[in-house]
Amino acid sequence: MEEYSEKQLSILTVAERLFADQGFHGTSVRDIAQEADVNIAMISYYFGSKDKLLESIFKYRMRASQRFIQDLLVNDSLKPLDKIYAMIDRFLNKMLGEQNFQCIMSREQLNSEQSPVRDLIWELKREMLGLMQPIVTDAQEAGIFHKDVDIVMLMTSLFGTIHQIIPAQKLLRNDPEFQNLTEEEFKENLKQRVSIHLKKLFKAILTHEF
Amino acid sequence: MEEYSEKQLSILTVAERLFADQGFHGTSVRDIAQEADVNIAMISYYFGSKDKLLESIFKYRMRASQRFIQDLLVNDSLKPLDKIYAMIDRFLNKMLGEQNFQCIMSREQLNSEQSPVRDLIWELKREMLGLMQPIVTDAQEAGIFHKDVDIVMLMTSLFGTIHQIIPAQKLLRNDPEFQNLTEEEFKENLKQRVSIHLKKLFKAILTHEF
DNA sequence: GTTTAAATTAAACGTTTGTTTAACTTTGGC
DNA sequence: GCCAAAGTTAAACAAACGTTTAATTTAAAC
């Protein structure tokens, strides 16, 4: 719960980027120290070890995710489908806003050996699911959403699609279709496209109509 | 194009599993040699280096994928939607049948530095897309499929969903829901569930009906 | 049986790894 | 101005890394 100094935050940010780009084992503490412009020993001094540094990144981002979830008490006056739409956009915004961290999550969730980090990932996913679930079941009981909906699979497609889009960005960027756009325009363009796609997906599955 | 001896195949298989479980940099050549029960030097002797070993795994699996694609000339007597269904099931079967390799692909596609392996991944995805594309456009022109379909996004959801399911398996396995099933039953159960979900997704987006 | 090439081995190679040490500097309270 | 704590540094540490070497065994051809 302690605050991080500017220097500590610099290390966290650089480490997050390098872990995302080259993987945890593909990044040395010397790489991190050099890019963050600090002495190698400072990393152990502040975070204890390289492993603990990764854990710190996770705790830091997870705390933000917890706040994000608490703020997700969607407007009750909205129709169920609009609640879903609002959630999709906020998930999308969140995940595209912390792409480096999402890359690390993509990687770490593949690790077979039990790591403290992997458990946190699935806990987070369960929480996200727990947010979507009641909205769907309420609407089902009200006869608004269809009965046989595999909400787990639907959320899997949601996360899976976004996790695929993140590395795909770098390649789509080179398409002639997007060449004349600024970086900002491109990102907004793509986000819109993913948003429309995911909303179509959810609407189709939940309501059986367009 | 050369054939691999039993010993070489053993190295490839073990390396594939370890790379999938712990990542490329998280796996040492000593780990591989030990589990494959060969001398460390044999890996350099056969494959040149650790990097080339990874490349060999990719070439080996990619060759199989090329054959897979060529065999995917779906029955022309089928209705467009049934062609899509057939493709979904074959993609799903293929990817779930080589989960270790798919894990490596998931990891490697995140690498920011240009690697020979990353380009191969996107080439393969483009080929998969090239298979789906004509079926969809033909059916669109025939008025069977809806006009505004983002086929790239749809394929992204297809791959994304399956790539999410692979690591999720290990956790779902511990759910009380699946405890009393054998490993084989569980896998078939899950495959069916994913298949149904993906078909619903495609049908909804392509035809706007259930 | 001899010869030649391929296969296999244990040992060593030079780097790089994450971490620690011990000395030094800065900071803030008194 | 003094002192203790925190911050910072270059250097050193042992361990692990990927790769190579040189010696030995196996296999096949003649």
PDB file of C-alpha atoms in Angstrom, chain A residues 20-22 25-26 103 106-107 109-113 118 122 125 148 150 152-154 156-157 159-161 163-165 167-168 170-171 190 193-194 197 200-201 204-205 208 210, chain B residues 20-22 25-26 103 106-107 109-113 118 122 125 148 150 152-154 156-157 159-161 163-165 167-168 170-171 190 193-194 197 200-201 204-205 208 210:
ATOM      1  CA  ALA A  20       6.086  -7.140 -22.248  1.00  0.00           C
ATOM      2  CA  ASP A  21       8.431  -6.856 -25.217  1.00  0.00           C
ATOM      3  CA  GLN A  22      10.940  -9.601 -24.447  1.00  0.00           C
ATOM      4  CA  HIS A  25      13.364 -14.348 -18.632  1.00  0.00           C
ATOM      5  CA  GLY A  26      14.308 -12.507 -21.820  1.00  0.00           C
ATOM      6  CA  CYS A 103       1.140  -8.592 -22.689  1.00  0.00           C
ATOM      7  CA  SER A 106      -0.839 -13.085 -21.760  1.00  0.00           C
ATOM      8  CA  ARG A 107       2.583 -14.575 -21.218  1.00  0.00           C
ATOM      9  CA  GLN A 109      -1.009 -17.184 -17.819  1.00  0.00           C
ATOM     10  CA  LEU A 110       0.734 -19.750 -20.029  1.00  0.00           C
ATOM     11  CA  ASN A 111       3.228 -20.747 -17.326  1.00  0.00           C
ATOM     12  CA  SER A 112       2.590 -24.267 -16.144  1.00  0.00           C
ATOM     13  CA  GLU A 113       4.544 -24.103 -12.912  1.00  0.00           C
ATOM     14  CA  ARG A 118      -0.716 -16.900 -12.387  1.00  0.00           C
ATOM     15  CA  TRP A 122      -7.358 -16.099 -12.833  1.00  0.00           C
ATOM     16  CA  LYS A 125     -10.762 -13.007 -14.548  1.00  0.00           C
ATOM     17  CA  ASP A 148     -29.002 -20.783 -22.986  1.00  0.00           C
ATOM     18  CA  ASP A 150     -22.512 -19.706 -22.154  1.00  0.00           C
ATOM     19  CA  VAL A 152     -17.935 -18.107 -19.552  1.00  0.00           C
ATOM     20  CA  MET A 153     -17.268 -18.727 -23.227  1.00  0.00           C
ATOM     21  CA  LEU A 154     -18.508 -15.267 -24.099  1.00  0.00           C
ATOM     22  CA  THR A 156     -13.333 -15.930 -23.005  1.00  0.00           C
ATOM     23  CA  SER A 157     -13.998 -14.551 -26.478  1.00  0.00           C
ATOM     24  CA  PHE A 159     -10.579 -11.377 -23.438  1.00  0.00           C
ATOM     25  CA  GLY A 160      -9.220 -13.568 -26.214  1.00  0.00           C
ATOM     26  CA  THR A 161     -10.138 -11.103 -28.926  1.00  0.00           C
ATOM     27  CA  HIS A 163      -5.429 -10.196 -26.289  1.00  0.00           C
ATOM     28  CA  GLN A 164      -5.076 -11.086 -29.952  1.00  0.00           C
ATOM     29  CA  ILE A 165      -5.579  -7.531 -31.103  1.00  0.00           C
ATOM     30  CA  PRO A 167       0.107  -7.934 -30.707  1.00  0.00           C
ATOM     31  CA  ALA A 168      -1.716  -7.677 -34.042  1.00  0.00           C
ATOM     32  CA  LYS A 170       1.977  -3.653 -34.822  1.00  0.00           C
ATOM     33  CA  LEU A 171       1.249  -5.508 -38.026  1.00  0.00           C
ATOM     34  CA  LEU A 190      -8.957   0.199 -34.184  1.00  0.00           C
ATOM     35  CA  ARG A 193     -13.610  -1.430 -34.778  1.00  0.00           C
ATOM     36  CA  VAL A 194     -13.058  -3.859 -31.912  1.00  0.00           C
ATOM     37  CA  HIS A 197     -17.332  -6.168 -33.276  1.00  0.00           C
ATOM     38  CA  LYS A 200     -22.332  -7.269 -32.218  1.00  0.00           C
ATOM     39  CA  LEU A 201     -21.046 -10.515 -30.762  1.00  0.00           C
ATOM     40  CA  ALA A 204     -26.224 -11.615 -31.136  1.00  0.00           C
ATOM     41  CA  ILE A 205     -25.540 -14.216 -28.481  1.00  0.00           C
ATOM     42  CA  HIS A 208     -30.603 -13.408 -30.909  1.00  0.00           C
ATOM     43  CA  PHE A 210     -29.466  -7.231 -34.409  1.00  0.00           C
TER      44      PHE A 210
ATOM     45  CA  ALA B  20       5.372 -24.119 -24.001  1.00  0.00           C
ATOM     46  CA  ASP B  21       5.446 -24.579 -20.237  1.00  0.00           C
ATOM     47  CA  GLN B  22       8.265 -22.227 -19.246  1.00  0.00           C
ATOM     48  CA  HIS B  25      14.293 -18.138 -22.287  1.00  0.00           C
ATOM     49  CA  GLY B  26      12.886 -19.929 -19.256  1.00  0.00           C
ATOM     50  CA  CYS B 103       1.373 -22.002 -26.482  1.00  0.00           C
ATOM     51  CA  SER B 106       0.948 -17.330 -28.208  1.00  0.00           C
ATOM     52  CA  ARG B 107       4.191 -16.352 -26.553  1.00  0.00           C
ATOM     53  CA  GLN B 109       3.698 -13.431 -31.299  1.00  0.00           C
ATOM     54  CA  LEU B 110       4.115 -11.030 -28.376  1.00  0.00           C
ATOM     55  CA  ASN B 111       7.821 -10.498 -29.038  1.00  0.00           C
ATOM     56  CA  SER B 112       8.476  -6.973 -30.207  1.00  0.00           C
ATOM     57  CA  GLU B 113      11.916  -7.559 -31.663  1.00  0.00           C
ATOM     58  CA  ARG B 118       7.062 -13.984 -35.540  1.00  0.00           C
ATOM     59  CA  TRP B 122       1.385 -13.861 -39.112  1.00  0.00           C
ATOM     60  CA  LYS B 125      -2.736 -16.406 -39.862  1.00  0.00           C
ATOM     61  CA  ASP B 148     -21.219  -5.870 -43.423  1.00  0.00           C
ATOM     62  CA  ASP B 150     -15.698  -7.841 -40.323  1.00  0.00           C
ATOM     63  CA  VAL B 152     -10.729 -10.155 -39.811  1.00  0.00           C
ATOM     64  CA  MET B 153     -12.260  -9.458 -36.418  1.00  0.00           C
ATOM     65  CA  LEU B 154     -14.235 -12.669 -36.588  1.00  0.00           C
ATOM     66  CA  THR B 156      -9.372 -12.778 -34.411  1.00  0.00           C
ATOM     67  CA  SER B 157     -12.123 -13.891 -32.051  1.00  0.00           C
ATOM     68  CA  PHE B 159      -8.037 -17.639 -32.652  1.00  0.00           C
ATOM     69  CA  GLY B 160      -8.285 -15.527 -29.503  1.00  0.00           C
ATOM     70  CA  THR B 161     -10.947 -17.727 -27.959  1.00  0.00           C
ATOM     71  CA  HIS B 163      -5.758 -19.385 -27.368  1.00  0.00           C
ATOM     72  CA  GLN B 164      -7.516 -18.383 -24.157  1.00  0.00           C
ATOM     73  CA  ILE B 165      -9.073 -21.785 -23.680  1.00  0.00           C
ATOM     74  CA  PRO B 167      -4.253 -22.177 -20.652  1.00  0.00           C
ATOM     75  CA  ALA B 168      -7.701 -22.022 -19.032  1.00  0.00           C
ATOM     76  CA  LYS B 170      -5.747 -26.490 -16.413  1.00  0.00           C
ATOM     77  CA  LEU B 171      -7.962 -24.418 -14.161  1.00  0.00           C
ATOM     78  CA  LEU B 190     -14.600 -28.847 -23.530  1.00  0.00           C
ATOM     79  CA  ARG B 193     -18.466 -26.580 -25.709  1.00  0.00           C
ATOM     80  CA  VAL B 194     -16.012 -24.368 -27.595  1.00  0.00           C
ATOM     81  CA  HIS B 197     -19.914 -21.444 -28.897  1.00  0.00           C
ATOM     82  CA  LYS B 200     -23.126 -19.722 -32.648  1.00  0.00           C
ATOM     83  CA  LEU B 201     -20.801 -16.741 -32.922  1.00  0.00           C
ATOM     84  CA  ALA B 204     -25.022 -14.934 -35.630  1.00  0.00           C
ATOM     85  CA  ILE B 205     -22.552 -12.564 -37.237  1.00  0.00           C
ATOM     86  CA  HIS B 208     -28.128 -12.608 -38.262  1.00  0.00           C
ATOM     87  CA  PHE B 210     -30.148 -18.676 -35.044  1.00  0.00           C
TER      88      PHE B 210
END
